[in-house]
Every structure is written in structure tokens, then in C-alpha cells.
Amino acid sequence: MIAEGFTVLLDYAMYLMPGLALFGLWFALTPRTQTGLRILILVLAFVLMRDVMTPLRMWSLNGELQIGFLANPFALALLGGSSLLLVALIARLLPDLWRLVVLFKGNRLIGALVGIVAGCLIGVPLRLYQGAEVAAIPDYWSWLLGMAVLAYGANALEEVLFRGFLQGFLEQHVSALRAALLSALTFSALHAFLALSVTQLGWPILLFTLIEGLACGLVRMRYGVVASTATHGTAILLIAVPMVGL
């Protein structure tokens, strides 16, 4: 299982390398004064990282918006941990952009609780609709531990980009509410390729990601990026199953 997890991560990194190299060069040659463009480059690089997981069979989606992930919990934990490492590297290497990230606003405990509740309001109805019987899925509970690391780790990276950099940048130019709405629309729009081409599942993905983006944007506006990460991670964790269950 451990060797397989490392192999999965290595294959993923090698597959991504040519595309990420181009994004890295684009980012390096972009002047620091072009803050909006630099954020866009980072966001698009993340979209590439996310969407190529589909042809590599690292995750899959069905028509009921049930997300299947690798059945190997160690591989999931590695991917989630790698995402957290990228967040740390971004904070270290890009301090000018990191200043846009509002990790906490208001009471931290209340923010975390609000984020989890918002995630449950998104994920629980979908899980009930899908009717997944976790007891019938082999090794589900051990898989869930790795999935939790991925759900919160990978979505921490996504929230730093969309609700930290993008929403923080927009708040310098428009109202906080409008910035939250714009970040939600951008988040959903950048799932269009995944929805209409990669998976061909269409509007249900766009609707789900718009609702998810709105929830995360509003939670971030009031409580910060850590709370919006709790929203995003909880929603994904609730609707995820091992791919063997699809």
C-alpha cells in the first residue's frame, strides 16, 4: 500500500511536469506589479493539477455528483500532505501575495464550527440522495482517514488560491460581498472544462460548484480562509467514496 502510494504520487508528478514547467516560466516572467495576472496563473496551474487527476484515474465523478477517490488511503494522505506543503511554500516564497490571505476573522472556534456546519448543509443532502451504504464498502473507515487528509489538505490549497489570493485581491477593488460573489463565479466557471469536457456531466457540476463557491466565499468573508477550508473540505468528505464503490 505504501509503495503504491508513492508510485501514484510519482506518476502524477511526472505527468504534470511539462504543463507546470510552462506555468512556472509564465509566472516567473510576469512582473510582480501584475498581481491579478500572477494570481490567475497560480489558479490555472491548480486547475491543471486538479483536472488531470481524472484521466489518471485518481478520482471519478458520476451523474449523482458522487466523487470516487483512490482506494489507497496512504496515497490520499500523501496528496493531501503535499498540498499543505505547497501552501507552506507559497507562504514562504510569495510573501507579497500571501499578505492577501486572511486566515482568520472574528472568533476562530465559531468560524471553524460555522465552516463545518456550512459544509454539512452542502454535503449531507447529497449524501442522503446518493444513498451510499458505507458499511458495504470494504475498509471504508481506514480509507476515510486518508480521505480526510486529502479533503482538508487539498482544499486548503484551493481555498488559499480562490478565497485567499483572488478574493483578497478583489476586496481591494470592490465590496467584500461582491468579491465573495466574484470568487464563487470564478470558482464555478473554472470547473467548466471538467464538467463539459473531461467528465461530460454538464450543469450539475457547475451548479454544485457554484453553491459550494458561494458558501465558501461568504464564510471566508465573515470568518477567513481557515473557516472556508472547513466548509469546502467537509462538503467533499461527505460525498466522497472509494472508487471501488462506484
Coordinates of C-alpha atoms in Angstrom, one line a residue:
M1 CA 0.0 0.0 0.0
I2 CA 2.8 2.4 0.9
A3 CA 4.8 1.6 -2.2
E4 CA 1.7 2.0 -4.3
G5 CA 1.0 5.4 -2.7
F6 CA 4.5 6.7 -3.6
T7 CA 4.1 5.3 -7.1
V8 CA 0.8 7.1 -7.6
L9 CA 2.3 10.4 -6.4
L10 CA 5.4 10.0 -8.6
D11 CA 3.4 9.1 -11.8
Y12 CA 1.1 12.2 -11.1
A13 CA 4.1 14.5 -10.7
M14 CA 5.8 13.2 -13.9
Y15 CA 2.6 13.6 -15.8
L16 CA 2.1 17.2 -14.6
M17 CA 5.7 18.3 -15.1
P18 CA 5.6 19.7 -18.7
G19 CA 2.5 21.7 -18.0
L20 CA 3.6 23.0 -14.6
A21 CA 7.0 23.9 -16.1
L22 CA 5.2 26.2 -18.6
F23 CA 3.1 27.8 -15.9
G24 CA 6.2 28.3 -13.7
L25 CA 8.0 30.0 -16.5
W26 CA 5.0 32.2 -17.2
F27 CA 4.7 33.1 -13.6
A28 CA 8.5 33.8 -13.3
L29 CA 8.4 36.2 -16.3
T30 CA 5.4 38.1 -15.1
P31 CA 6.2 41.4 -13.3
R32 CA 5.4 41.5 -9.6
T33 CA 3.3 44.6 -10.2
Q34 CA 0.8 42.4 -12.2
T35 CA -0.8 41.0 -9.1
G36 CA -4.0 39.9 -10.8
L37 CA -2.3 38.1 -13.6
R38 CA 0.1 36.3 -11.2
I39 CA -2.9 35.1 -9.2
L40 CA -4.6 33.9 -12.4
I41 CA -1.5 31.9 -13.4
L42 CA -1.5 30.2 -10.0
V43 CA -5.2 29.4 -10.2
L44 CA -4.9 28.0 -13.7
A45 CA -2.0 25.9 -12.6
F46 CA -4.1 24.4 -9.8
V47 CA -6.9 23.7 -12.3
L48 CA -4.5 21.7 -14.3
M49 CA -3.3 19.8 -11.2
R50 CA -7.0 19.0 -10.3
D51 CA -8.3 18.1 -13.8
V52 CA -5.5 15.8 -14.8
M53 CA -6.4 13.6 -11.9
T54 CA -9.4 12.3 -13.9
P55 CA -7.5 10.7 -16.9
L56 CA -5.0 9.3 -14.4
R57 CA -7.9 7.5 -12.6
M58 CA -7.1 9.2 -9.3
W59 CA -10.7 10.3 -8.9
S60 CA -14.0 10.0 -10.8
L61 CA -17.5 11.5 -10.8
N62 CA -20.9 10.0 -11.6
G63 CA -24.2 11.6 -12.5
E64 CA -25.3 11.9 -8.9
L65 CA -22.2 14.0 -8.1
Q66 CA -20.7 11.2 -6.0
I67 CA -16.9 11.6 -6.1
G68 CA -14.8 8.5 -6.1
F69 CA -11.2 8.7 -5.0
L70 CA -8.4 6.2 -5.0
A71 CA -9.0 3.3 -2.6
N72 CA -5.4 3.6 -1.2
P73 CA -5.6 5.8 1.9
F74 CA -1.8 6.3 2.0
A75 CA -1.8 7.8 -1.5
L76 CA -4.7 10.1 -0.5
A77 CA -2.8 11.2 2.6
L78 CA 0.3 11.8 0.5
L79 CA -1.6 14.0 -1.9
G80 CA -3.2 16.0 0.9
G81 CA 0.1 16.4 2.7
S82 CA 1.8 17.5 -0.5
S83 CA -1.0 20.2 -0.9
L84 CA -0.3 21.5 2.6
L85 CA 3.4 21.6 1.8
L86 CA 2.6 23.7 -1.3
V87 CA 0.7 26.1 0.9
A88 CA 3.7 26.5 3.2
L89 CA 6.0 27.0 0.2
I90 CA 3.6 29.7 -1.2
A91 CA 3.6 31.5 2.1
R92 CA 7.4 31.4 2.3
L93 CA 8.2 32.2 -1.3
L94 CA 5.4 34.6 -2.2
P95 CA 5.1 37.0 0.8
D96 CA 3.6 39.8 -1.4
L97 CA 0.7 37.6 -2.4
W98 CA 0.4 35.9 1.0
R99 CA -0.5 39.3 2.5
L100 CA -3.8 39.0 0.7
V101 CA -4.7 35.8 2.6
V102 CA -6.9 36.4 5.6
L103 CA -6.6 33.2 7.6
F104 CA -8.9 34.2 10.5
K105 CA -11.6 36.8 11.1
G106 CA -13.5 37.0 14.3
N107 CA -13.8 34.1 16.7
R108 CA -11.7 31.2 15.4
L109 CA -13.7 28.5 17.1
I110 CA -17.0 29.9 15.9
G111 CA -15.6 30.3 12.4
A112 CA -14.5 26.6 12.3
L113 CA -17.9 25.5 13.6
V114 CA -19.7 27.7 11.0
G115 CA -17.5 26.3 8.3
I116 CA -18.2 22.7 9.2
V117 CA -21.9 23.3 9.5
A118 CA -21.9 25.0 6.1
G119 CA -20.1 22.1 4.6
C120 CA -22.6 19.7 6.2
L121 CA -25.5 21.7 4.7
I122 CA -24.0 21.1 1.3
G123 CA -22.8 17.5 1.7
V124 CA -25.3 15.8 3.8
P125 CA -28.3 16.3 1.5
L126 CA -26.3 15.0 -1.4
R127 CA -25.0 12.0 0.6
L128 CA -28.6 11.1 1.6
Y129 CA -29.7 11.5 -2.1
Q130 CA -26.9 9.2 -3.2
G131 CA -27.7 6.6 -0.6
A132 CA -24.1 5.3 -0.3
E133 CA -24.0 2.4 2.2
V134 CA -20.6 2.8 3.8
A135 CA -20.9 -0.5 5.7
A136 CA -20.9 -2.3 2.3
I137 CA -17.6 -0.7 1.2
P138 CA -14.5 -2.7 2.1
D139 CA -12.1 -1.0 4.5
Y140 CA -14.1 2.2 4.4
W141 CA -13.2 3.6 7.8
S142 CA -9.4 3.2 7.3
W143 CA -9.8 4.8 3.8
L144 CA -11.7 7.7 5.4
L145 CA -8.7 8.7 7.4
G146 CA -6.6 9.2 4.3
M147 CA -9.5 10.9 2.5
A148 CA -9.9 13.4 5.4
V149 CA -6.2 14.4 4.9
L150 CA -6.9 14.9 1.2
A151 CA -10.2 16.7 1.6
Y152 CA -8.9 19.3 4.0
G153 CA -5.3 19.4 2.8
A154 CA -6.0 19.8 -1.0
N155 CA -8.9 22.1 -0.3
A156 CA -6.7 24.3 1.9
L157 CA -4.6 24.9 -1.2
E158 CA -7.6 25.6 -3.3
E159 CA -9.1 28.0 -0.7
V160 CA -5.8 29.9 -0.4
L161 CA -5.9 30.5 -4.1
F162 CA -9.6 31.3 -4.6
R163 CA -10.6 32.8 -1.3
G164 CA -7.2 33.9 -0.1
F165 CA -5.4 35.4 -3.1
L166 CA -8.3 36.0 -5.5
Q167 CA -11.0 37.1 -3.0
G168 CA -8.4 39.1 -1.0
F169 CA -7.3 40.9 -4.2
L170 CA -10.8 41.6 -5.3
E171 CA -11.7 43.1 -1.9
Q172 CA -9.1 45.8 -2.7
H173 CA -11.2 46.9 -5.7
V174 CA -14.9 46.1 -4.9
S175 CA -17.0 45.5 -1.8
A176 CA -16.4 42.4 0.3
L177 CA -19.8 40.9 -0.8
R178 CA -19.1 41.5 -4.5
A179 CA -15.6 40.0 -4.0
A180 CA -17.2 36.9 -2.5
L181 CA -19.6 36.5 -5.4
L182 CA -16.9 37.0 -8.0
S183 CA -14.7 34.4 -6.4
A184 CA -17.6 32.0 -6.3
L185 CA -18.4 32.6 -10.0
T186 CA -14.8 32.2 -10.9
F187 CA -14.5 29.0 -8.9
S188 CA -17.6 27.5 -10.7
A189 CA -16.5 28.8 -14.2
L190 CA -13.1 27.1 -13.8
H191 CA -14.9 23.8 -13.4
A192 CA -16.5 24.2 -16.8
F193 CA -13.8 22.2 -18.6
L194 CA -14.1 19.5 -16.0
A195 CA -17.9 19.5 -16.3
L196 CA -18.3 19.8 -20.1
S197 CA -15.2 18.0 -21.5
V198 CA -13.3 15.9 -19.0
T199 CA -16.3 14.2 -17.4
Q200 CA -19.2 15.4 -19.7
L201 CA -21.5 15.6 -16.7
G202 CA -22.5 19.1 -17.5
W203 CA -24.6 21.5 -15.5
P204 CA -24.9 19.5 -12.2
I205 CA -21.2 20.0 -11.6
L206 CA -21.4 23.7 -12.4
L207 CA -24.5 24.2 -10.1
F208 CA -22.8 22.2 -7.3
T209 CA -19.6 24.2 -7.5
L210 CA -21.4 27.5 -7.7
I211 CA -23.3 26.7 -4.5
E212 CA -20.1 25.4 -2.9
G213 CA -18.2 28.5 -4.1
L214 CA -20.9 30.9 -2.7
A215 CA -20.8 29.1 0.7
C216 CA -17.0 29.2 0.9
G217 CA -16.9 32.8 -0.3
L218 CA -19.4 34.0 2.3
V219 CA -17.8 32.0 5.1
R220 CA -14.4 33.5 4.1
M221 CA -15.8 37.0 4.1
R222 CA -17.0 36.6 7.7
Y223 CA -14.5 34.2 9.2
G224 CA -11.5 33.8 7.0
V225 CA -9.8 31.1 4.8
V226 CA -9.4 28.5 7.6
A227 CA -13.2 28.5 8.1
S228 CA -13.9 28.3 4.3
T229 CA -11.4 25.4 4.1
A230 CA -13.6 23.7 6.8
T231 CA -16.6 24.3 4.6
H232 CA -15.0 23.0 1.4
G233 CA -13.3 20.0 3.0
T234 CA -16.3 18.9 4.9
A235 CA -18.6 19.0 1.8
I236 CA -16.2 17.0 -0.3
L237 CA -15.5 14.5 2.5
L238 CA -19.2 13.8 3.0
I239 CA -19.9 13.0 -0.7
A240 CA -16.6 11.0 -1.4
V241 CA -16.4 7.2 -1.6
P242 CA -13.6 4.9 -2.6
M243 CA -13.6 4.3 -6.4
V244 CA -14.2 0.6 -5.8
G245 CA -17.7 1.7 -4.6
L246 CA -18.6 3.4 -7.9

